[in-house]
Backbone as ProteinMPNN parsed JSONL, in Angstrom:
{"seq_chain_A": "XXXXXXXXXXXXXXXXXXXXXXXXXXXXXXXXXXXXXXXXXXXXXXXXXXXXXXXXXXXXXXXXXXXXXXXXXXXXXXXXXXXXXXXXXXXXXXXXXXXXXXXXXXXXXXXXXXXXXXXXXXXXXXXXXXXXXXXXXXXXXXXXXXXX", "coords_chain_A": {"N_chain_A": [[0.819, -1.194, 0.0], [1.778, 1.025, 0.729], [3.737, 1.682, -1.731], [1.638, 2.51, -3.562], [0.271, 4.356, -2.183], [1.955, 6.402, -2.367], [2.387, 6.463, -4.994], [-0.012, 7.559, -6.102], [-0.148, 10.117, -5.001], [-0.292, 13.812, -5.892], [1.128, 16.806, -7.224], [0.221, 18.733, -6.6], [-1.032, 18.39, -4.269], [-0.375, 18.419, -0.615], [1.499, 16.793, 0.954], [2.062, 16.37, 3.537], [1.493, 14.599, 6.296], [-0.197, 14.487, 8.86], [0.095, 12.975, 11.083], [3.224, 12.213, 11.067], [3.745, 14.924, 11.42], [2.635, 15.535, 13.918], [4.125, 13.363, 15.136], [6.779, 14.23, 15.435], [6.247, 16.719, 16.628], [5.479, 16.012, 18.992], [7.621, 14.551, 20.227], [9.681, 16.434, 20.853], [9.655, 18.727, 23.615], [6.84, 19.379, 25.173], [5.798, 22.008, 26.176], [7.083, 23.468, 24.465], [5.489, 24.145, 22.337], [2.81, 25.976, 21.238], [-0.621, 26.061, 21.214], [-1.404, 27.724, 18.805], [0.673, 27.012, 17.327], [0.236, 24.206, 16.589], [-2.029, 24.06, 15.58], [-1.351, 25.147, 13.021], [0.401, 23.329, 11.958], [-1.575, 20.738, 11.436], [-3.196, 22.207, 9.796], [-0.905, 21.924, 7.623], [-1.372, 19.998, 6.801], [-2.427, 17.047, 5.35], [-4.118, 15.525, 5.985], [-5.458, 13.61, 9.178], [-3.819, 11.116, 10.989], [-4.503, 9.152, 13.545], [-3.415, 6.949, 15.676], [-3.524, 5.534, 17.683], [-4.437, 2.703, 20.33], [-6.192, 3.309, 22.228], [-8.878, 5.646, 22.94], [-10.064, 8.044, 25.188], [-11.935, 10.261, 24.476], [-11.242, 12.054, 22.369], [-10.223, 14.598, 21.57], [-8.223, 15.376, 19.721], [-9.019, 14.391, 17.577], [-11.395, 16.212, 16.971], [-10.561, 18.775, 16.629], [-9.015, 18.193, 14.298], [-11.363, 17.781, 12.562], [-12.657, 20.163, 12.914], [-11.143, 22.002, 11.63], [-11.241, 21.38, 9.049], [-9.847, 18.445, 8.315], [-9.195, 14.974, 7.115], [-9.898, 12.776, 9.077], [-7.731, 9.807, 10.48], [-8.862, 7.024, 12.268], [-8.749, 4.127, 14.504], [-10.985, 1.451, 14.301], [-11.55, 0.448, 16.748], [-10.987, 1.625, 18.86], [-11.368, 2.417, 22.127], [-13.292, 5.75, 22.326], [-13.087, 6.877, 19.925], [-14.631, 5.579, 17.122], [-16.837, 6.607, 17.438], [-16.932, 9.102, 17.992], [-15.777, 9.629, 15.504], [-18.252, 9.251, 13.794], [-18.789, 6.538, 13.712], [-17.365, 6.284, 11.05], [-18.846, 8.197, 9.2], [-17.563, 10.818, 9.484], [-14.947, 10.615, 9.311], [-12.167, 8.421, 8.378], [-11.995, 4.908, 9.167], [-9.966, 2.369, 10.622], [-7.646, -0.412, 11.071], [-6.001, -0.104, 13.522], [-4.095, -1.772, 14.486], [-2.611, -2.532, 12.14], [-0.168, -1.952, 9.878], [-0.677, -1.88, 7.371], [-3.002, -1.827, 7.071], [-3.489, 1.014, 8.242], [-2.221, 1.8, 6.014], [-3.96, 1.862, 3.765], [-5.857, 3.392, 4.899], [-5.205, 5.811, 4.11], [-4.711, 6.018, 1.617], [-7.081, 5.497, 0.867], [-8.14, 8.268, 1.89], [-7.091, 10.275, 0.169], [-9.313, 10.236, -1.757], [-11.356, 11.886, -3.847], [-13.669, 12.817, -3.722], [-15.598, 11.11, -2.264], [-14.236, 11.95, 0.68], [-14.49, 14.749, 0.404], [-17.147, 14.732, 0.935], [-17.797, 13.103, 3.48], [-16.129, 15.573, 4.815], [-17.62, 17.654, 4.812], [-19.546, 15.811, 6.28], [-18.678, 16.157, 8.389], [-17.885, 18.587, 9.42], [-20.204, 19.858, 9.609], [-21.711, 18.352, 11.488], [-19.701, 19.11, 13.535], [-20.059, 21.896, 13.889], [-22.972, 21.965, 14.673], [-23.133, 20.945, 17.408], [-20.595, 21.363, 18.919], [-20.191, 24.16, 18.882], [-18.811, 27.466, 19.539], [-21.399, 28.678, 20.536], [-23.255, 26.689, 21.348], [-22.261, 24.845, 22.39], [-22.369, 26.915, 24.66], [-25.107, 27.338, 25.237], [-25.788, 24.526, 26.068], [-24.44, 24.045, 28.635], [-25.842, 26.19, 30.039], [-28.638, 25.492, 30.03], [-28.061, 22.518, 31.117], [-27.601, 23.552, 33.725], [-29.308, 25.183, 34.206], [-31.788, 23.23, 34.112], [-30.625, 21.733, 36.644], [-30.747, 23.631, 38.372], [-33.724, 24.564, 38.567], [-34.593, 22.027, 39.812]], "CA_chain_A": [[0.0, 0.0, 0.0], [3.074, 2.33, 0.631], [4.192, 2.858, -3.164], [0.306, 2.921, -4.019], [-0.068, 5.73, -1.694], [3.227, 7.159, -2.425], [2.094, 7.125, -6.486], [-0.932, 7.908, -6.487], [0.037, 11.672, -4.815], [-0.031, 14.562, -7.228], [2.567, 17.585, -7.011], [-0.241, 19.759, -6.174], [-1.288, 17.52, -2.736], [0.169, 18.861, 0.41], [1.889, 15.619, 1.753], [3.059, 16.658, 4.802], [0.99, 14.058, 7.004], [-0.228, 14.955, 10.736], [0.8, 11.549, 11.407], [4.63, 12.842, 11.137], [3.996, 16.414, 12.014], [2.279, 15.285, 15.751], [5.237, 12.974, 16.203], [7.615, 15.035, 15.632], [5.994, 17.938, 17.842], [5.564, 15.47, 20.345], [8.988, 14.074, 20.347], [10.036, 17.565, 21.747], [9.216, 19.561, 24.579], [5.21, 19.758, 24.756], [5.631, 23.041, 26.483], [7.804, 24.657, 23.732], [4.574, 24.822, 20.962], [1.723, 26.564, 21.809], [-1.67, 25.629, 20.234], [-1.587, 28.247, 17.393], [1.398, 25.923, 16.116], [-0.392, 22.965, 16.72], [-3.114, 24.198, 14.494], [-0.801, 25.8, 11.858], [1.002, 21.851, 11.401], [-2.507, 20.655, 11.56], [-3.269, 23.12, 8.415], [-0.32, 21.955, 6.836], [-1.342, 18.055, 6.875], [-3.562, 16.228, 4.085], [-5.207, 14.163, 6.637], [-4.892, 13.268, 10.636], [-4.044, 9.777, 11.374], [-4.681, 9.101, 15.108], [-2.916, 5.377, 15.484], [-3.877, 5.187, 19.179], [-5.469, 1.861, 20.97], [-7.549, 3.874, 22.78], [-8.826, 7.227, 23.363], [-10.711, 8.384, 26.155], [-12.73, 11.447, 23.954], [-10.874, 12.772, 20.829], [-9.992, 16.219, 21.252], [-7.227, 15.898, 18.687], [-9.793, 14.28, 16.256], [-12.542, 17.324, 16.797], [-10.126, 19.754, 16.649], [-8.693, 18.387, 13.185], [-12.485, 17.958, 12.137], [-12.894, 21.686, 12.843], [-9.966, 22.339, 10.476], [-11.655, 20.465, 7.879], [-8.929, 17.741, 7.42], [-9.658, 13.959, 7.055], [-9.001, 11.978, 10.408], [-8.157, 8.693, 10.043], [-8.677, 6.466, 13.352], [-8.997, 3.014, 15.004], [-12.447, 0.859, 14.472], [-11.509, -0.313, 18.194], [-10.054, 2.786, 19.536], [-12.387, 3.589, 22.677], [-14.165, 6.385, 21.665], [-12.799, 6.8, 18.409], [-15.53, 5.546, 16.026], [-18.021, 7.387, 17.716], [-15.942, 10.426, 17.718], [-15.867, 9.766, 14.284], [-19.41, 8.745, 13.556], [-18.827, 5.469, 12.907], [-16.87, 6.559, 9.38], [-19.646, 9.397, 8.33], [-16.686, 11.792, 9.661], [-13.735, 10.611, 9.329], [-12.139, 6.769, 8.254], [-11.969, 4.27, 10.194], [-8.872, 1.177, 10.152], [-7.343, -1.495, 12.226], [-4.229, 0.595, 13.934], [-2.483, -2.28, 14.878], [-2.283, -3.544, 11.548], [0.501, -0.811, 8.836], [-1.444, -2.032, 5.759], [-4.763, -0.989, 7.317], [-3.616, 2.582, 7.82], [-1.888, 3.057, 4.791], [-4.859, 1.45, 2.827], [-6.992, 4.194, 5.304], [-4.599, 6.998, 4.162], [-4.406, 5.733, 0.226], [-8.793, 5.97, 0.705], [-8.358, 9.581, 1.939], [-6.978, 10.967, -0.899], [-10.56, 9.673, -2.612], [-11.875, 13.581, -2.849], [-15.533, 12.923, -4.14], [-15.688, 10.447, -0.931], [-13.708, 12.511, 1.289], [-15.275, 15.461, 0.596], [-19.109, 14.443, 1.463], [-16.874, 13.627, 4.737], [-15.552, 16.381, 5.67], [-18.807, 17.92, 4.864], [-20.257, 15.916, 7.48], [-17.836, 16.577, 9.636], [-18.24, 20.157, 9.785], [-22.178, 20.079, 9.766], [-21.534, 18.236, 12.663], [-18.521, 20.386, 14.738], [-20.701, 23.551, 13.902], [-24.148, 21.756, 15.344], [-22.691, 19.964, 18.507], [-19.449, 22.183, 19.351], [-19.681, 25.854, 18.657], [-19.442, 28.139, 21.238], [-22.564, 28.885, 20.713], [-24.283, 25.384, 20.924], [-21.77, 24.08, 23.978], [-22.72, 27.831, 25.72], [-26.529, 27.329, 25.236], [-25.958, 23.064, 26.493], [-24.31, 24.731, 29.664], [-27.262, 27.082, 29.973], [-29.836, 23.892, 29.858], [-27.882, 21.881, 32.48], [-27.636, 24.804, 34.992], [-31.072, 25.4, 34.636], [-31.992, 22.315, 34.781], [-30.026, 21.525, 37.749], [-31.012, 24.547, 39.564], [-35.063, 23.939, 38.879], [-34.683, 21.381, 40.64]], "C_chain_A": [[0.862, 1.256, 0.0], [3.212, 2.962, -0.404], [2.888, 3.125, -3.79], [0.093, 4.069, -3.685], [0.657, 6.771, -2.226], [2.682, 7.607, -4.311], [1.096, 7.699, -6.657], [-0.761, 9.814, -5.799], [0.478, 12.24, -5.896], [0.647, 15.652, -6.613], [1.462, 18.441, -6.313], [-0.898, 19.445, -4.43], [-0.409, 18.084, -1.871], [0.467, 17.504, 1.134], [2.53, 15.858, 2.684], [1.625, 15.946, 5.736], [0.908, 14.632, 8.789], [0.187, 14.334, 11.689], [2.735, 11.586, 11.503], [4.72, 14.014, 12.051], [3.905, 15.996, 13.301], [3.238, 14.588, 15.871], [6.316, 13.727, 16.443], [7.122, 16.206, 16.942], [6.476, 17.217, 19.083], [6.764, 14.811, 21.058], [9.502, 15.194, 21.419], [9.072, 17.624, 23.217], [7.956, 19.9, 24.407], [5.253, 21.646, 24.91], [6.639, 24.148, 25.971], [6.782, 25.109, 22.578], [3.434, 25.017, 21.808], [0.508, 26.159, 20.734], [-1.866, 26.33, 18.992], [-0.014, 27.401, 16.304], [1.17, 24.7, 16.087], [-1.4, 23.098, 15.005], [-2.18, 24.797, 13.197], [-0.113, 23.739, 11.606], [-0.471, 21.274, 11.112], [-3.079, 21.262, 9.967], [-2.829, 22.683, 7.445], [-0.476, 20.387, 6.006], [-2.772, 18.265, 5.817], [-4.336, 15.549, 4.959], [-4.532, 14.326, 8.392], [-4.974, 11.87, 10.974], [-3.593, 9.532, 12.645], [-4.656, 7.647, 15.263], [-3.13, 4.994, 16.815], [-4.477, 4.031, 19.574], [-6.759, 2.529, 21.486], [-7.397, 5.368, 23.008], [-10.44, 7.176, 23.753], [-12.492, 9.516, 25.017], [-12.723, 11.166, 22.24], [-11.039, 14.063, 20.741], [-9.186, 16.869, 20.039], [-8.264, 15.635, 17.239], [-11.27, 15.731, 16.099], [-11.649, 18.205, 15.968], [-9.416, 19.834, 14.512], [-10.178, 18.639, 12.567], [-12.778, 19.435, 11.772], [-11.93, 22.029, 11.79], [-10.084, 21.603, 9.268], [-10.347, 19.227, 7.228], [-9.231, 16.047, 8.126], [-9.24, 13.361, 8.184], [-9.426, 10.285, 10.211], [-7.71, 8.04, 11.675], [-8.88, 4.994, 13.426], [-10.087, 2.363, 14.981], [-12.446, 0.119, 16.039], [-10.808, 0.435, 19.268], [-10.94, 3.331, 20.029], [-13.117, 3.958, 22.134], [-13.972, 7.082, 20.483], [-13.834, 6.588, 17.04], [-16.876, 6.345, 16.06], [-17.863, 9.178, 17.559], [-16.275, 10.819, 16.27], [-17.102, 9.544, 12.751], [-19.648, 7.496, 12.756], [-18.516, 4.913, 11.147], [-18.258, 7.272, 8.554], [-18.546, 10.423, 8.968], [-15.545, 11.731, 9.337], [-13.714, 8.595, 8.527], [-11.625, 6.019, 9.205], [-10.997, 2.874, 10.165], [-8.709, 0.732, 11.455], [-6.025, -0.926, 12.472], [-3.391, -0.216, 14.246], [-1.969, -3.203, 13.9], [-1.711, -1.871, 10.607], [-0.5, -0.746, 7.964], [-3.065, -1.276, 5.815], [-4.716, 0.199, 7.33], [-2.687, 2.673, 6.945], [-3.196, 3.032, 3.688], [-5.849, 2.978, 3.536], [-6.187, 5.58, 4.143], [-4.496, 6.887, 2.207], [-6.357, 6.411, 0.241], [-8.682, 7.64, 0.806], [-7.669, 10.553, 0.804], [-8.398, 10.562, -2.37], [-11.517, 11.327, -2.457], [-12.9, 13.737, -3.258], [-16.003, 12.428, -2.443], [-15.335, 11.128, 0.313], [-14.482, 13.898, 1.461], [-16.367, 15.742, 1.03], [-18.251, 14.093, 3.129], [-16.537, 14.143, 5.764], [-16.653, 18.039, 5.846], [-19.852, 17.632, 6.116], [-19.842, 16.01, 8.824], [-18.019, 17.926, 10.24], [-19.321, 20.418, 10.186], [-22.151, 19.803, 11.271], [-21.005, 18.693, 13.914], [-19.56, 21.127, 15.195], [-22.213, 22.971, 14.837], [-24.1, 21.306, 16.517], [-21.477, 20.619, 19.263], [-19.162, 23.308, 19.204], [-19.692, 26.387, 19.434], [-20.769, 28.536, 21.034], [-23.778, 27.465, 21.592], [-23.685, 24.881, 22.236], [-22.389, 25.045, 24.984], [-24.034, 27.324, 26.194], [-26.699, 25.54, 26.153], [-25.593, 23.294, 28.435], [-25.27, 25.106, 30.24], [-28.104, 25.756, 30.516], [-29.793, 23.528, 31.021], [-28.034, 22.309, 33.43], [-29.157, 25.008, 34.99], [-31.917, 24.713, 35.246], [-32.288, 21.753, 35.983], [-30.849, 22.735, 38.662], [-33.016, 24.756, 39.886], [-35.439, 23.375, 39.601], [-34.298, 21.156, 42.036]], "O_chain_A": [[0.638, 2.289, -0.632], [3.043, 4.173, -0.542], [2.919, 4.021, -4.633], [-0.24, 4.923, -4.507], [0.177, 7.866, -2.522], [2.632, 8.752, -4.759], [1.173, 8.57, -7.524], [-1.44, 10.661, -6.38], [1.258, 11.762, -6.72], [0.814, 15.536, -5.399], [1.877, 18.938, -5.266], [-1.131, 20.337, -3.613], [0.639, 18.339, -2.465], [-0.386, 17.12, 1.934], [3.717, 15.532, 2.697], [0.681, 16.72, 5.89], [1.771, 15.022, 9.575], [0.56, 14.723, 12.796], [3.292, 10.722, 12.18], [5.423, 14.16, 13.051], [4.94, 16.008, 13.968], [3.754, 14.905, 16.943], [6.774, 13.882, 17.575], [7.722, 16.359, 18.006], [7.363, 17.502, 19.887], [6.825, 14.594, 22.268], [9.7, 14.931, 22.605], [8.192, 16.896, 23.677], [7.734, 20.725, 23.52], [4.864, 22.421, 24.036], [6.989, 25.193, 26.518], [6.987, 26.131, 21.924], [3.146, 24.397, 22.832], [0.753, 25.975, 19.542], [-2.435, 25.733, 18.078], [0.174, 27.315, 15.091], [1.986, 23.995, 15.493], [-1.403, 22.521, 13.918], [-2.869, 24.724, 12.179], [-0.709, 23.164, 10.696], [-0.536, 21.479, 9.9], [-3.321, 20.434, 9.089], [-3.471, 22.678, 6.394], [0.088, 19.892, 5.03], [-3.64, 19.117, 5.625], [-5.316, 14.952, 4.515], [-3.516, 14.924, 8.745], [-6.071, 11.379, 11.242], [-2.4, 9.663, 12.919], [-5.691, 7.018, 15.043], [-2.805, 3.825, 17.021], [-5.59, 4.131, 19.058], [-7.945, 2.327, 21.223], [-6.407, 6.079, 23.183], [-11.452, 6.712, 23.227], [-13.701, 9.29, 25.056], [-13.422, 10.616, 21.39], [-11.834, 14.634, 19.995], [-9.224, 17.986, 19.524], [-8.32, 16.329, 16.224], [-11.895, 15.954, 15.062], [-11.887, 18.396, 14.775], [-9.346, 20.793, 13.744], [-10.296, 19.736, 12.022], [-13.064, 19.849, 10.649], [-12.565, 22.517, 10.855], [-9.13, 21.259, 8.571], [-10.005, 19.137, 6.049], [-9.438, 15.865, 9.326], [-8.02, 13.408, 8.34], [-10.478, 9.69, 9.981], [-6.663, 8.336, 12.251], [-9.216, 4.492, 12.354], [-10.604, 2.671, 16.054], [-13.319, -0.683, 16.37], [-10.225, 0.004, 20.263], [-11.556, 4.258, 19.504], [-13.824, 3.258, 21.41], [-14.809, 7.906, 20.112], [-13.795, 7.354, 16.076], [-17.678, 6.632, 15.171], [-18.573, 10.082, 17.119], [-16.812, 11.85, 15.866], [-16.999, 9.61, 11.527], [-20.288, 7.299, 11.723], [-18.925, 4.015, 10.411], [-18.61, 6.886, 7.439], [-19.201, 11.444, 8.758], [-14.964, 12.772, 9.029], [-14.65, 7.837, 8.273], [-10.836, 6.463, 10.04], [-11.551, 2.093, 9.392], [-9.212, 1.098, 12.517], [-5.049, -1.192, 11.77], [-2.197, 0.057, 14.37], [-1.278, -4.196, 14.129], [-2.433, -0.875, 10.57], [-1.159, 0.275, 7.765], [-3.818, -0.616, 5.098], [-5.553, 0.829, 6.685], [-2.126, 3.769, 6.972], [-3.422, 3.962, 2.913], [-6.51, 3.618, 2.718], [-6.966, 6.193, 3.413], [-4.152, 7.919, 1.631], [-6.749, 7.471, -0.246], [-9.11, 8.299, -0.142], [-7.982, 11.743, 0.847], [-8.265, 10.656, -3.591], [-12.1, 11.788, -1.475], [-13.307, 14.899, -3.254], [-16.574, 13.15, -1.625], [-16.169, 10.936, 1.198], [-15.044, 14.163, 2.524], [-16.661, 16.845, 1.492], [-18.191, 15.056, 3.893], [-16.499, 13.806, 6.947], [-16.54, 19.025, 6.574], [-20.591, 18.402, 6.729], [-20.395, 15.966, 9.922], [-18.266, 18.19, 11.417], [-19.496, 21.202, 11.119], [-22.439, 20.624, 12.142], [-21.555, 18.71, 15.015], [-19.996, 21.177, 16.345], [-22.504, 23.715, 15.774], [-25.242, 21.161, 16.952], [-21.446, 20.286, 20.448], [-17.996, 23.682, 19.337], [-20.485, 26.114, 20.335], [-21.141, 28.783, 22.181], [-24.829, 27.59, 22.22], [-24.44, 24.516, 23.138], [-22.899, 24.582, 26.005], [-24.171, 26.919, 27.348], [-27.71, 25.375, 26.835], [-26.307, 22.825, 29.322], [-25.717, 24.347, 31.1], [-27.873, 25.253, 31.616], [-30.624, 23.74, 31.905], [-28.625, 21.638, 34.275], [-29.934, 24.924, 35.941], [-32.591, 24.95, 36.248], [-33.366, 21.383, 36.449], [-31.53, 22.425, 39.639], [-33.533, 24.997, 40.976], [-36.438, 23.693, 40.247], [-34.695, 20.155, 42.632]]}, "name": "protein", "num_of_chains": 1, "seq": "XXXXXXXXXXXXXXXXXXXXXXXXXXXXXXXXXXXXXXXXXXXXXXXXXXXXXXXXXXXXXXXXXXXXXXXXXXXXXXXXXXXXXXXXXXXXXXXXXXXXXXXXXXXXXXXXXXXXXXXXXXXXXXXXXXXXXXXXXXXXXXXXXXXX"}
């Protein structure tokens, strides 16, 4: 799947993977990048591949979501598929197998597929995570809570 992936990129593709960029960051000193260079590497990436066993949430997968770029995760990673709506957001592979995420990462350059995507990815961020929509869910609970 490697030289598949590797050929099938065109000059005009931004191959600088998030899957590199985040290790590298993370290799260093967490507390030498600050989140506006998080999100600028983040920017610079074709995709986010989040190779994790498990994850608790997915803050890193929202956050690429919000940045409209393809996240590719674990079908057994915690809360990962749900995160990811069960592959209506993002794609979904077997992380502890290479071939599975390069085959995920060969799919995300699919930009009819990808696109509808990252489409519903956004629909979703913006309806479920805006400040607006978390303020107003706040709001609710407190009210709620204090009704009672």
């Amino acid at each position: 799947y490697k030289k598949q992936f590797m050929d099938s990129m065109d000059d005009n593709l931004n191959t600088s993977l998030a899957l590199t960029t985040l290790y590298d960051i993370l290799k260093e000193e967490v507390n030498d990048y600050t989140k506006v260079m998080l999100i600028e590497e983040i920017d610079k990436s074709t995709c986010l591949v989040h190779p994790s066993y498990e994850e608790t949430f997915g803050n890193i997968l929202l956050e690429a979501m919000a940045r409209k770029k393809i996240c590719i995760g674990g079908f057994k990673s915690g809360a990962v598929p749900q995160v990811l709506g069960n592959g209506k957001f993002g794609i979904l592979c077997d992380v502890s197998d290479p071939n599975s995420i390069c085959e995920a990462m060969v799919n995300s350059l699919n930009t009819i597929k990808c696109d509808q995507m990252l489409a519903n990815a956004y629909m979703f961020m913006k309806q479920n995570y805006s400040s607006d929509t978390v303020a107003q869910k706040h709001l609710n609970l407190y009210n709620n809570h204090y009704d009672k």
